[in-house]
Amino acid sequence: MRVSKLALRGFMSHDQMDVELPDRGVVLVTGPNGAGKSSIVEGVAAAVWGKTTRGASPWRDGEKGSAAVEVDEERVERTRSPAGRTKVAWPTSGAKYDTARAAQTAIDARWGDLATWQRTSVFSASDASTFTGATDAERKRMLERLLGLGRFDAAHKAVRADLRTAQADARDAERAHEATLARLQSAKDAVTARAEALAALAPPGDAGLTDADADDADAALAALDAEVRRAKTELRDAERAQAEVERKLAAAADKARDAQRALKRLESMGECPTCQQPISEHRLDAARAAAAYAIDAADACEAAEGDALAAARADVEDCEDTLAALQRKANAARAAAADIAARLQAAKRAAGAADQQRAGLAAAQREVAALTARSLTDAKTREEAAEEVALLEATEGVLGTRGVRATVTASALSGLEAVANHWLGRVAGDRITVTLGASTALKGGGTTDTIDLVVHGAGGGNGYRGASAGERRRIDVAMLFALAETASAAAGRDPGTLWVDEAFDSLDTDGVAAVCAALAEVAAERCVVVITHNHDLADSLSPVQHIRVG
Ligand SMILES: Nc1ncnc2c1ncn2[C@@H]1O[C@H](COP(=O)(O)OP(=O)(O)OP(=O)(O)O)[C@@H](O)[C@H]1O
Ligand SMILES: [Mg+2]
């Protein structure tokens, strides 16, 4: 991030401060404590990110203020009202943003975040050892952020969430498939059981028997019953005719008997009981004639009706025979009809049971077909879910810390190490060198990727922490220069302005000389703003510009 102009109004200790910076060369900033030297660095941070590197507000209470920078040929201005409202303007972007947050997101996308700028472009006494003094794991995170690998975190997180969902889906699909297979197996068992039950059914013996047969038998029986009724009527008629003939014969016989009895009484009386006159012969003759007539009439009747009686009796017998024969036939027909009805009933029951089994078998077969289709769909879903899981696992692996990031980090590390050793050669001679290596450390039951920094030639075998303050500062300087170059290269930007705020003040004369030489080298390519109280350093530098504050 190359800063060419800075204008501060009502900002920290500055009522008004305007700075113009060259593209390259050393710019020296000197002044007493509290004069407002570091405020220049804070001005850049406040204008671009609305924050300061020290974390405190740079605005004066109840006063209007502003910080404007020209950076990489663009202008960004932050203003602050007396009421405390801040606004950001980035007119050169040509874009309109609805909220300050949206504008800030766009600014961050353009120049990266404050932390990265601070780490790669600002070198102050307090954060000189940010990288070197960090833990191995912090260093790894810092380098990843520096290289812009942080965006892998979001993608990695999203993929891991997707993977968890896909794994749950895959488990569901697996369970669904297993459940369908279990149901399919029971449906197949049901088909077998139904088929066996159907085969086990007794073959219907009277399969040909129909309702018509039963109707015919009933009709035959009804016809016979009608004939029986008719025969009974005929028998009754014959019996009546016989009785009539017998009544006639009995009446004639009665008359003859009465006439003979009357004659006998007359003959036995001798005289009339009323008039005591002897019974006359004439009267006796008349009685005899009447008796003879009655006997003749009875005989004639017997002669006349004898055949009729015989015929009537024969008729009655015939009728009785006919009726008996018909009743036998009717009984046989009733038994036959009952037998047909019973057999038909049994045949119907057997057919009903078979139909039921067949319907059950068909339903079970349909169930098998449906579940077979379902199991195929389930298997496909399961396969797709497994493929999704495999794909996401692969993606997770690529985006994970051991994937492409590890490759990028590893190649960046060797570059960083080479550049750091180049600068170490400048500021510490060939005595001190560093080795940077990525490794995986065991931590809390899991593993953490780290970047270890091994210092050779200082610290008596205890590395950076064992080194003297001056040595540590030289290592810090070398690392800072290396990080600044690596960050610029990773961002694809020209090296920007480098801000050095009292970072070299603890160096001895040799150190100052070495750092000045290194700074001169760096300043050949970029502008280096050096804020210092160190007179040696101030005198040793050949600044292209000297800003005196206060
Ligand atoms: N919000 C603020 N309002 C007014 N003054 C502030 C505000 N914040 C900081 N200051 C003051 O601004 C002054 C300049 O601070 P700055 O850090 O720039 O000093 P410096 O020149 O770098 O000093 P040193 O040499 O001690 O580092 C300090 O006196 C500080 O207390
Ligand atoms: Mg300061």
XYZ file of C-alpha atoms and ligand atoms in Angstrom:
582
model
C 0.000 0.000 0.000
C 1.833 3.072 -1.242
C 0.841 6.246 0.596
C 1.608 9.454 -1.275
C -0.348 12.048 0.734
C -1.771 12.319 4.204
C -3.895 15.167 5.559
C -4.903 15.197 9.224
C -7.322 17.692 10.800
C -8.237 17.685 14.469
C -6.527 14.310 14.709
C -4.804 13.267 17.947
C -2.366 16.085 18.708
C -2.530 17.535 15.203
C -4.779 20.484 14.452
C -3.529 20.317 10.924
C -0.888 18.088 9.447
C -0.128 17.532 5.776
C 2.432 15.034 4.657
C 3.560 14.186 1.157
C 5.612 11.068 0.670
C 7.854 10.074 -2.238
C 7.590 6.740 -4.063
C 10.946 5.640 -2.738
C 13.672 6.789 -0.366
C 13.904 7.232 3.393
C 11.666 9.817 5.065
C 12.894 10.677 8.529
C 10.406 11.762 11.196
C 11.759 13.214 14.409
C 10.332 15.134 17.342
C 9.871 14.930 21.084
C 7.635 12.461 22.871
C 3.980 13.118 22.275
C 4.714 15.459 19.398
C 2.565 13.461 16.998
C 5.047 11.328 15.083
C 3.236 7.997 15.441
C 0.012 9.893 14.718
C 1.127 9.913 11.081
C 0.976 6.109 10.975
C -2.303 6.187 12.905
C -3.637 8.692 10.357
C -3.219 6.134 7.584
C -4.896 3.433 9.715
C -7.781 5.735 10.694
C -8.380 6.956 7.126
C -8.358 3.506 5.510
C -9.757 1.302 8.294
C -11.392 3.729 10.762
C -9.190 2.319 13.555
C -5.756 2.884 15.014
C -2.966 0.377 15.491
C -2.975 1.167 19.202
C -6.742 0.448 19.448
C -7.664 3.845 20.941
C -9.774 6.517 19.290
C -7.693 9.199 17.556
C -10.570 11.716 17.546
C -10.794 14.589 19.924
C -13.803 14.782 22.195
C -16.608 16.941 20.740
C -14.451 18.156 17.872
C -14.649 17.785 14.168
C -11.797 15.798 12.676
C -10.639 14.107 9.527
C -7.931 11.905 8.117
C -7.465 11.679 4.365
C -4.921 9.646 2.434
C -3.920 9.225 -1.129
C -2.993 5.603 -1.429
C -2.095 3.756 -4.626
C -3.449 6.737 -6.576
C -6.788 6.548 -4.800
C -8.257 8.774 -2.159
C -9.875 7.628 1.057
C -11.168 10.064 3.641
C -12.585 9.487 7.074
C -14.414 12.360 8.762
C -15.733 12.635 12.208
C -18.456 15.015 13.354
C -18.388 16.813 16.728
C -21.315 14.540 17.688
C -19.050 11.554 17.155
C -20.395 10.237 13.849
C -17.752 9.003 11.445
C -18.105 8.702 7.700
C -15.897 7.204 5.067
C -15.534 8.474 1.528
C -13.751 6.639 -1.230
C -14.584 8.865 -4.165
C -12.061 7.346 -6.568
C -13.790 3.948 -6.355
C -16.784 5.469 -8.172
C -19.049 3.138 -6.196
C -21.851 4.075 -3.805
C -22.218 2.111 -0.624
C -25.390 2.029 1.465
C -23.646 1.506 4.752
C -20.260 2.310 6.238
C -19.803 -1.428 6.798
C -20.357 -2.157 3.083
C -17.851 0.568 2.171
C -15.354 -0.860 4.659
C -15.789 -4.360 3.252
C -14.969 -2.974 -0.207
C -11.944 -1.098 1.164
C -10.705 -4.241 2.925
C -11.118 -6.163 -0.304
C -8.979 -3.519 -2.023
C -6.152 -3.145 0.528
C -6.553 -6.068 2.949
C -7.294 -5.681 6.623
C -5.614 -3.466 9.183
C -3.916 -6.379 10.957
C -2.219 -7.561 7.778
C -1.062 -4.059 6.860
C 0.238 -3.574 10.362
C 2.090 -6.861 10.280
C 3.691 -6.337 6.907
C 4.122 -2.612 6.559
C 4.355 -1.141 10.044
C 7.297 -1.925 12.218
C 7.085 -0.356 15.633
C 8.986 -0.956 18.834
C 5.965 -2.625 20.387
C 5.221 -5.045 17.568
C 8.699 -5.520 16.199
C 8.700 -9.122 17.280
C 5.116 -9.891 16.243
C 6.206 -12.683 13.943
C 9.438 -13.815 15.518
C 8.076 -13.740 19.062
C 4.796 -15.417 18.207
C 4.100 -19.041 19.054
C 4.636 -21.549 16.276
C 0.868 -21.960 15.790
C 0.254 -18.176 15.763
C 2.997 -17.796 13.198
C 1.266 -20.308 10.992
C -1.998 -18.384 11.198
C -0.233 -15.082 10.581
C 1.534 -16.380 7.505
C -1.710 -17.877 6.183
C -3.473 -14.530 6.609
C -0.542 -12.773 5.018
C -0.717 -15.046 2.013
C -4.459 -14.482 1.785
C -5.148 -18.103 2.681
C -7.711 -17.001 5.240
C -10.372 -17.186 2.578
C -9.788 -20.952 2.534
C -11.084 -20.966 6.115
C -14.548 -19.802 5.039
C -14.638 -22.272 2.150
C -13.289 -25.024 4.387
C -15.892 -24.283 7.052
C -18.684 -24.283 4.463
C -17.444 -27.560 2.972
C -17.218 -29.143 6.415
C -20.792 -28.066 7.155
C -21.878 -29.448 3.772
C -19.934 -32.624 4.510
C -21.680 -33.076 7.862
C -25.070 -32.615 6.163
C -24.082 -34.979 3.363
C -22.864 -37.569 5.883
C -26.163 -37.321 7.767
C -28.018 -37.628 4.441
C -25.885 -40.633 3.528
C -26.642 -42.277 6.877
C -30.368 -41.574 6.372
C -30.194 -42.978 2.829
C -28.396 -46.087 4.141
C -31.008 -46.593 6.857
C -33.869 -46.018 4.387
C -32.335 -48.546 1.991
C -31.900 -51.143 4.735
C -35.477 -50.592 5.919
C -36.775 -51.022 2.352
C -34.728 -54.216 1.923
C -36.156 -55.579 5.191
C -39.686 -54.724 4.048
C -38.966 -56.287 0.647
C -37.822 -59.499 2.347
C -41.001 -59.709 4.446
C -43.113 -58.996 1.348
C -41.320 -61.850 -0.462
C -41.935 -64.128 2.543
C -45.607 -63.139 2.426
C -45.760 -64.076 -1.285
C -44.254 -67.504 -0.508
C -46.665 -68.040 2.389
C -49.685 -67.024 0.285
C -48.612 -69.259 -2.618
C -48.155 -72.199 -0.243
C -51.534 -71.563 1.400
C -53.183 -71.415 -2.034
C -51.541 -74.658 -3.122
C -52.581 -76.297 0.159
C -56.271 -75.503 -0.406
C -58.391 -78.690 -1.146
C -59.241 -78.840 -4.848
C -62.963 -78.006 -5.167
C -64.726 -81.339 -5.948
C -67.956 -79.751 -7.118
C -66.359 -77.012 -9.136
C -68.985 -77.536 -11.910
C -71.939 -77.099 -9.569
C -73.786 -73.814 -10.008
C -76.742 -71.918 -8.586
C -78.725 -73.065 -11.688
C -78.266 -76.684 -10.576
C -79.676 -75.816 -7.171
C -82.500 -73.871 -8.822
C -83.277 -76.863 -11.087
C -83.364 -79.200 -8.075
C -85.610 -76.781 -6.189
C -87.884 -76.465 -9.259
C -88.102 -80.269 -9.632
C -88.934 -80.565 -5.935
C -91.574 -77.817 -6.213
C -93.138 -79.597 -9.226
C -93.268 -82.873 -7.285
C -94.740 -81.117 -4.243
C -97.428 -79.672 -6.542
C -98.116 -83.145 -7.907
C -98.329 -84.501 -4.374
C -100.834 -81.764 -3.518
C -102.822 -82.641 -6.634
C -102.743 -86.385 -5.817
C -103.960 -85.610 -2.304
C -106.881 -83.638 -3.759
C -107.660 -86.482 -6.143
C -107.527 -88.977 -3.241
C -109.858 -86.796 -1.199
C -112.247 -86.596 -4.199
C -112.133 -90.399 -4.675
C -112.743 -90.947 -0.973
C -115.700 -88.558 -1.105
C -117.109 -90.392 -4.166
C -116.680 -93.748 -2.364
C -118.365 -92.352 0.733
C -121.284 -91.086 -1.381
C -121.831 -94.516 -2.923
C -121.586 -96.138 0.501
C -124.067 -93.603 1.905
C -126.547 -94.396 -0.886
C -126.230 -98.171 -0.268
C -126.582 -97.703 3.490
C -129.733 -95.557 2.982
C -131.320 -98.262 0.765
C -130.402 -100.956 3.285
C -131.833 -98.843 6.113
C -135.116 -98.407 4.230
C -135.383 -102.182 3.591
C -134.633 -102.927 7.271
C -137.211 -100.330 8.420
C -139.895 -101.832 6.060
C -139.127 -105.339 7.316
C -139.232 -104.171 10.942
C -142.611 -102.440 10.341
C -143.973 -105.629 8.731
C -142.784 -107.804 11.609
C -144.415 -105.464 14.142
C -147.694 -105.546 12.295
C -147.563 -109.298 12.061
C -146.744 -109.615 15.754
C -149.361 -107.126 16.930
C -152.556 -108.928 15.727
C -154.726 -105.859 16.507
C -154.397 -102.108 16.335
C -153.263 -100.679 19.696
C -155.353 -97.595 19.083
C -158.636 -99.002 17.917
C -158.143 -102.625 19.031
C -159.330 -103.801 15.637
C -157.551 -106.799 14.149
C -154.825 -105.860 11.631
C -156.372 -106.315 8.238
C -154.791 -108.590 5.679
C -154.924 -105.704 3.310
C -152.765 -103.691 5.633
C -150.494 -106.643 6.155
C -150.209 -107.147 2.420
C -149.450 -103.532 1.945
C -146.782 -103.809 4.601
C -145.439 -106.942 3.003
C -145.412 -105.239 -0.390
C -143.648 -102.205 1.093
C -141.081 -104.441 2.765
C -140.567 -106.419 -0.427
C -140.263 -103.184 -2.379
C -137.761 -101.819 0.049
C -135.714 -105.007 -0.094
C -135.880 -104.956 -3.867
C -134.902 -101.338 -3.898
C -132.000 -102.098 -1.595
C -130.990 -105.032 -3.736
C -131.405 -102.932 -6.862
C -129.355 -100.233 -5.259
C -126.683 -102.725 -4.320
C -126.753 -104.132 -7.790
C -126.649 -100.680 -9.322
C -124.010 -99.161 -7.043
C -121.901 -102.257 -6.451
C -119.671 -101.564 -9.439
C -119.563 -97.888 -8.619
C -118.463 -98.752 -5.124
C -115.831 -101.135 -6.401
C -114.684 -98.534 -8.902
C -114.655 -95.833 -6.200
C -112.602 -98.069 -3.932
C -110.214 -98.928 -6.722
C -109.955 -95.230 -7.501
C -109.141 -94.481 -3.892
C -106.495 -97.188 -3.870
C -105.005 -95.869 -7.125
C -104.940 -92.383 -5.707
C -103.289 -93.664 -2.530
C -100.668 -95.514 -4.584
C -100.066 -92.503 -6.791
C -99.760 -90.216 -3.749
C -97.406 -92.607 -1.994
C -95.253 -92.887 -5.107
C -95.229 -89.128 -5.553
C -94.364 -88.570 -1.907
C -91.440 -90.967 -2.222
C -90.263 -89.116 -5.323
C -90.745 -85.744 -3.580
C -88.764 -86.915 -0.560
C -85.987 -88.148 -2.819
C -86.057 -84.833 -4.691
C -85.959 -82.906 -1.363
C -82.965 -84.888 -0.221
C -81.295 -84.337 -3.610
C -82.017 -80.580 -3.497
C -80.674 -80.366 0.057
C -77.558 -82.269 -1.005
C -76.996 -79.985 -4.011
C -77.521 -76.916 -1.826
C -75.033 -78.198 0.760
C -72.452 -79.144 -1.888
C -72.927 -75.815 -3.669
C -72.457 -74.017 -0.380
C -69.249 -75.943 0.321
C -67.982 -75.331 -3.213
C -68.695 -71.634 -2.829
C -66.874 -71.525 0.490
C -63.861 -73.271 -1.024
C -63.905 -70.931 -4.033
C -64.201 -67.923 -1.706
C -61.223 -69.073 0.331
C -59.183 -69.599 -2.848
C -60.193 -66.165 -4.162
C -59.145 -64.630 -0.888
C -55.752 -66.330 -1.022
C -55.322 -65.336 -4.657
C -56.201 -61.709 -3.887
C -53.746 -61.800 -0.959
C -51.065 -63.293 -3.203
C -51.654 -60.648 -5.884
C -51.464 -57.868 -3.268
C -48.248 -59.337 -1.836
C -46.790 -59.595 -5.364
C -47.687 -55.956 -6.034
C -46.010 -55.014 -2.752
C -42.868 -56.933 -3.805
C -42.828 -55.130 -7.167
C -43.298 -51.718 -5.530
C -40.634 -52.395 -2.914
C -38.212 -53.732 -5.521
C -38.589 -50.460 -7.445
C -38.260 -48.512 -4.205
C -35.122 -50.420 -3.198
C -33.552 -49.549 -6.561
C -34.357 -45.857 -6.039
C -33.061 -46.101 -2.474
C -29.864 -47.747 -3.675
C -29.399 -44.948 -6.207
C -30.022 -42.287 -3.561
C -27.576 -44.046 -1.242
C -24.993 -44.215 -3.996
C -25.450 -40.527 -4.838
C -25.223 -39.607 -1.161
C -22.029 -41.663 -0.827
C -20.621 -39.973 -3.939
C -21.495 -36.570 -2.491
C -19.748 -37.499 0.747
C -16.680 -38.751 -1.145
C -16.581 -35.550 -3.209
C -16.949 -33.321 -0.166
C -14.340 -35.349 1.728
C -11.949 -34.850 -1.158
C -12.797 -31.122 -1.291
C -12.413 -30.883 2.453
C -9.015 -32.500 2.136
C -7.959 -30.038 -0.561
C -9.214 -27.002 1.370
C -8.033 -28.328 4.724
C -4.822 -27.345 6.390
C -3.067 -30.317 4.846
C -4.356 -29.636 1.353
C -3.523 -26.920 -1.083
C -2.829 -24.508 1.781
C -0.009 -26.699 2.996
C 1.524 -26.608 -0.472
C 1.157 -22.833 -0.761
C 2.436 -22.301 2.760
C 5.390 -24.607 2.188
C 6.458 -22.816 -0.977
C 5.907 -19.401 0.659
C 7.943 -20.553 3.629
C 11.022 -21.401 1.622
C 10.767 -18.005 -0.129
C 10.311 -16.246 3.193
C 13.286 -18.048 4.671
C 15.521 -17.153 1.732
C 14.506 -13.478 1.862
C 14.821 -13.360 5.668
C 18.336 -14.812 5.440
C 19.194 -12.293 2.740
C 18.205 -9.448 5.098
C 19.845 -11.174 8.054
C 23.046 -11.187 6.015
C 22.619 -7.439 5.634
C 21.825 -6.554 9.259
C 23.653 -9.292 11.200
C 26.378 -10.441 8.893
C 26.583 -14.126 8.027
C 26.614 -15.091 11.681
C 22.879 -15.428 12.226
C 20.562 -17.415 9.986
C 17.013 -18.669 10.374
C 15.283 -21.813 9.235
C 11.505 -21.860 8.802
C 9.705 -25.180 8.711
C 6.108 -26.270 8.698
C 5.278 -29.105 11.016
C 2.354 -30.701 12.754
C 2.285 -30.607 16.525
C 0.141 -32.706 18.816
C -2.205 -30.524 20.801
C -5.191 -31.293 23.004
C -5.687 -34.743 21.558
C -5.615 -33.354 18.001
C -2.956 -31.894 15.759
C -2.087 -28.293 14.980
C -0.115 -27.091 12.037
C 2.692 -24.824 13.047
C 5.566 -22.903 11.578
C 8.718 -23.164 13.588
C 11.410 -20.606 13.424
C 14.852 -21.888 14.255
C 17.572 -19.332 14.819
C 21.147 -20.371 14.171
C 24.217 -18.445 15.337
C 22.580 -16.680 18.302
C 21.014 -17.526 21.643
C 23.539 -20.203 22.555
C 21.354 -22.996 21.297
C 18.175 -21.464 22.728
C 17.256 -19.767 19.467
C 15.347 -16.513 19.333
C 14.490 -16.377 23.022
C 18.074 -16.915 24.004
C 19.343 -14.175 21.701
C 20.229 -10.697 22.995
C 17.811 -7.770 22.545
C 19.970 -6.357 19.757
C 20.223 -9.751 18.044
C 16.510 -10.269 18.387
C 15.877 -6.872 16.876
C 18.117 -7.712 13.904
C 16.251 -10.960 13.392
C 12.959 -9.017 13.672
C 14.138 -6.490 11.086
C 15.107 -9.250 8.676
C 11.805 -11.056 9.230
C 9.845 -7.821 8.777
C 11.516 -7.043 5.473
C 10.997 -10.611 4.334
C 7.338 -10.602 5.383
C 6.738 -7.254 3.696
C 8.169 -8.601 0.454
C 6.259 -11.876 0.735
C 2.989 -10.059 1.438
C 3.485 -7.717 -1.523
C 4.289 -10.672 -3.757
C 1.280 -12.666 -2.446
C -1.045 -9.700 -2.998
C 0.466 -9.083 -6.418
C 1.134 -5.451 -5.472
C 4.121 -3.209 -5.738
C 5.943 -2.862 -2.465
C 4.150 -0.131 -0.516
C 5.265 2.398 2.035
C 7.108 0.880 4.968
C 6.601 2.494 8.357
C 9.352 2.028 10.971
C 8.369 3.549 14.305
C 11.279 3.539 16.760
C 11.891 -0.096 15.905
C 15.648 0.278 15.673
C 16.161 2.447 18.679
C 17.719 -0.347 20.784
C 20.468 -1.117 18.280
C 24.124 -0.454 18.924
C 26.296 1.510 16.570
C 27.118 -1.534 14.462
C 23.477 -2.475 14.388
C 22.437 0.999 13.371
C 24.970 0.985 10.583
C 23.810 -2.422 9.377
C 20.146 -1.459 9.525
C 20.806 1.830 7.756
C 22.491 -0.061 4.962
C 19.559 -2.453 4.796
C 17.073 0.422 4.870
C 18.920 2.120 2.060
C 18.569 -1.051 0.062
C 14.852 -1.330 0.855
C 14.343 2.360 0.176
C 15.670 1.893 -3.330
C 12.368 0.242 -4.142
C 9.905 1.770 -1.736
C 9.383 4.673 0.580
C 10.510 3.937 4.135
C 9.211 6.301 6.822
C 11.557 6.072 9.811
C 10.338 7.574 13.098
C 13.168 7.694 15.591
C 14.688 9.254 18.648
C 17.984 7.563 17.922
C 20.401 10.292 16.851
C 22.886 7.760 15.512
C 20.238 6.373 13.288
C 18.914 9.780 12.295
C 22.413 10.888 11.427
C 23.319 7.700 9.591
C 20.333 7.698 7.303
C 20.368 9.731 4.149
C 16.705 10.778 4.098
C 15.133 12.256 1.037
C 12.827 14.153 3.366
C 12.949 15.079 7.039
C 9.685 15.824 8.855
C 10.119 17.541 12.159
C 7.097 17.261 14.371
C 6.447 19.517 17.340
N -7.960 11.090 20.853
C -6.974 11.935 21.114
N -7.242 13.219 21.272
C -6.272 14.082 21.545
N -5.019 13.729 21.698
C -4.653 12.458 21.567
C -5.621 11.492 21.269
N -5.031 10.304 21.213
C -3.705 10.519 21.454
N -3.476 11.829 21.681
C -2.210 12.430 21.919
O -1.533 12.728 20.735
C -0.177 12.881 20.993
C 0.663 12.321 19.880
O 0.750 10.937 20.044
P 1.793 10.136 19.231
O 1.646 8.724 19.548
O 1.733 10.524 17.812
O 3.165 10.677 19.844
P 4.628 10.436 19.381
O 5.119 11.653 18.761
O 4.682 9.221 18.587
O 5.334 10.230 20.760
P 6.396 9.159 21.246
O 7.715 9.665 20.844
O 6.237 9.159 22.694
O 6.028 7.908 20.644
C 0.073 12.313 22.343
O 0.304 13.356 23.271
C -1.207 11.618 22.690
O -1.476 11.614 24.066
Mg 5.411 7.430 18.915
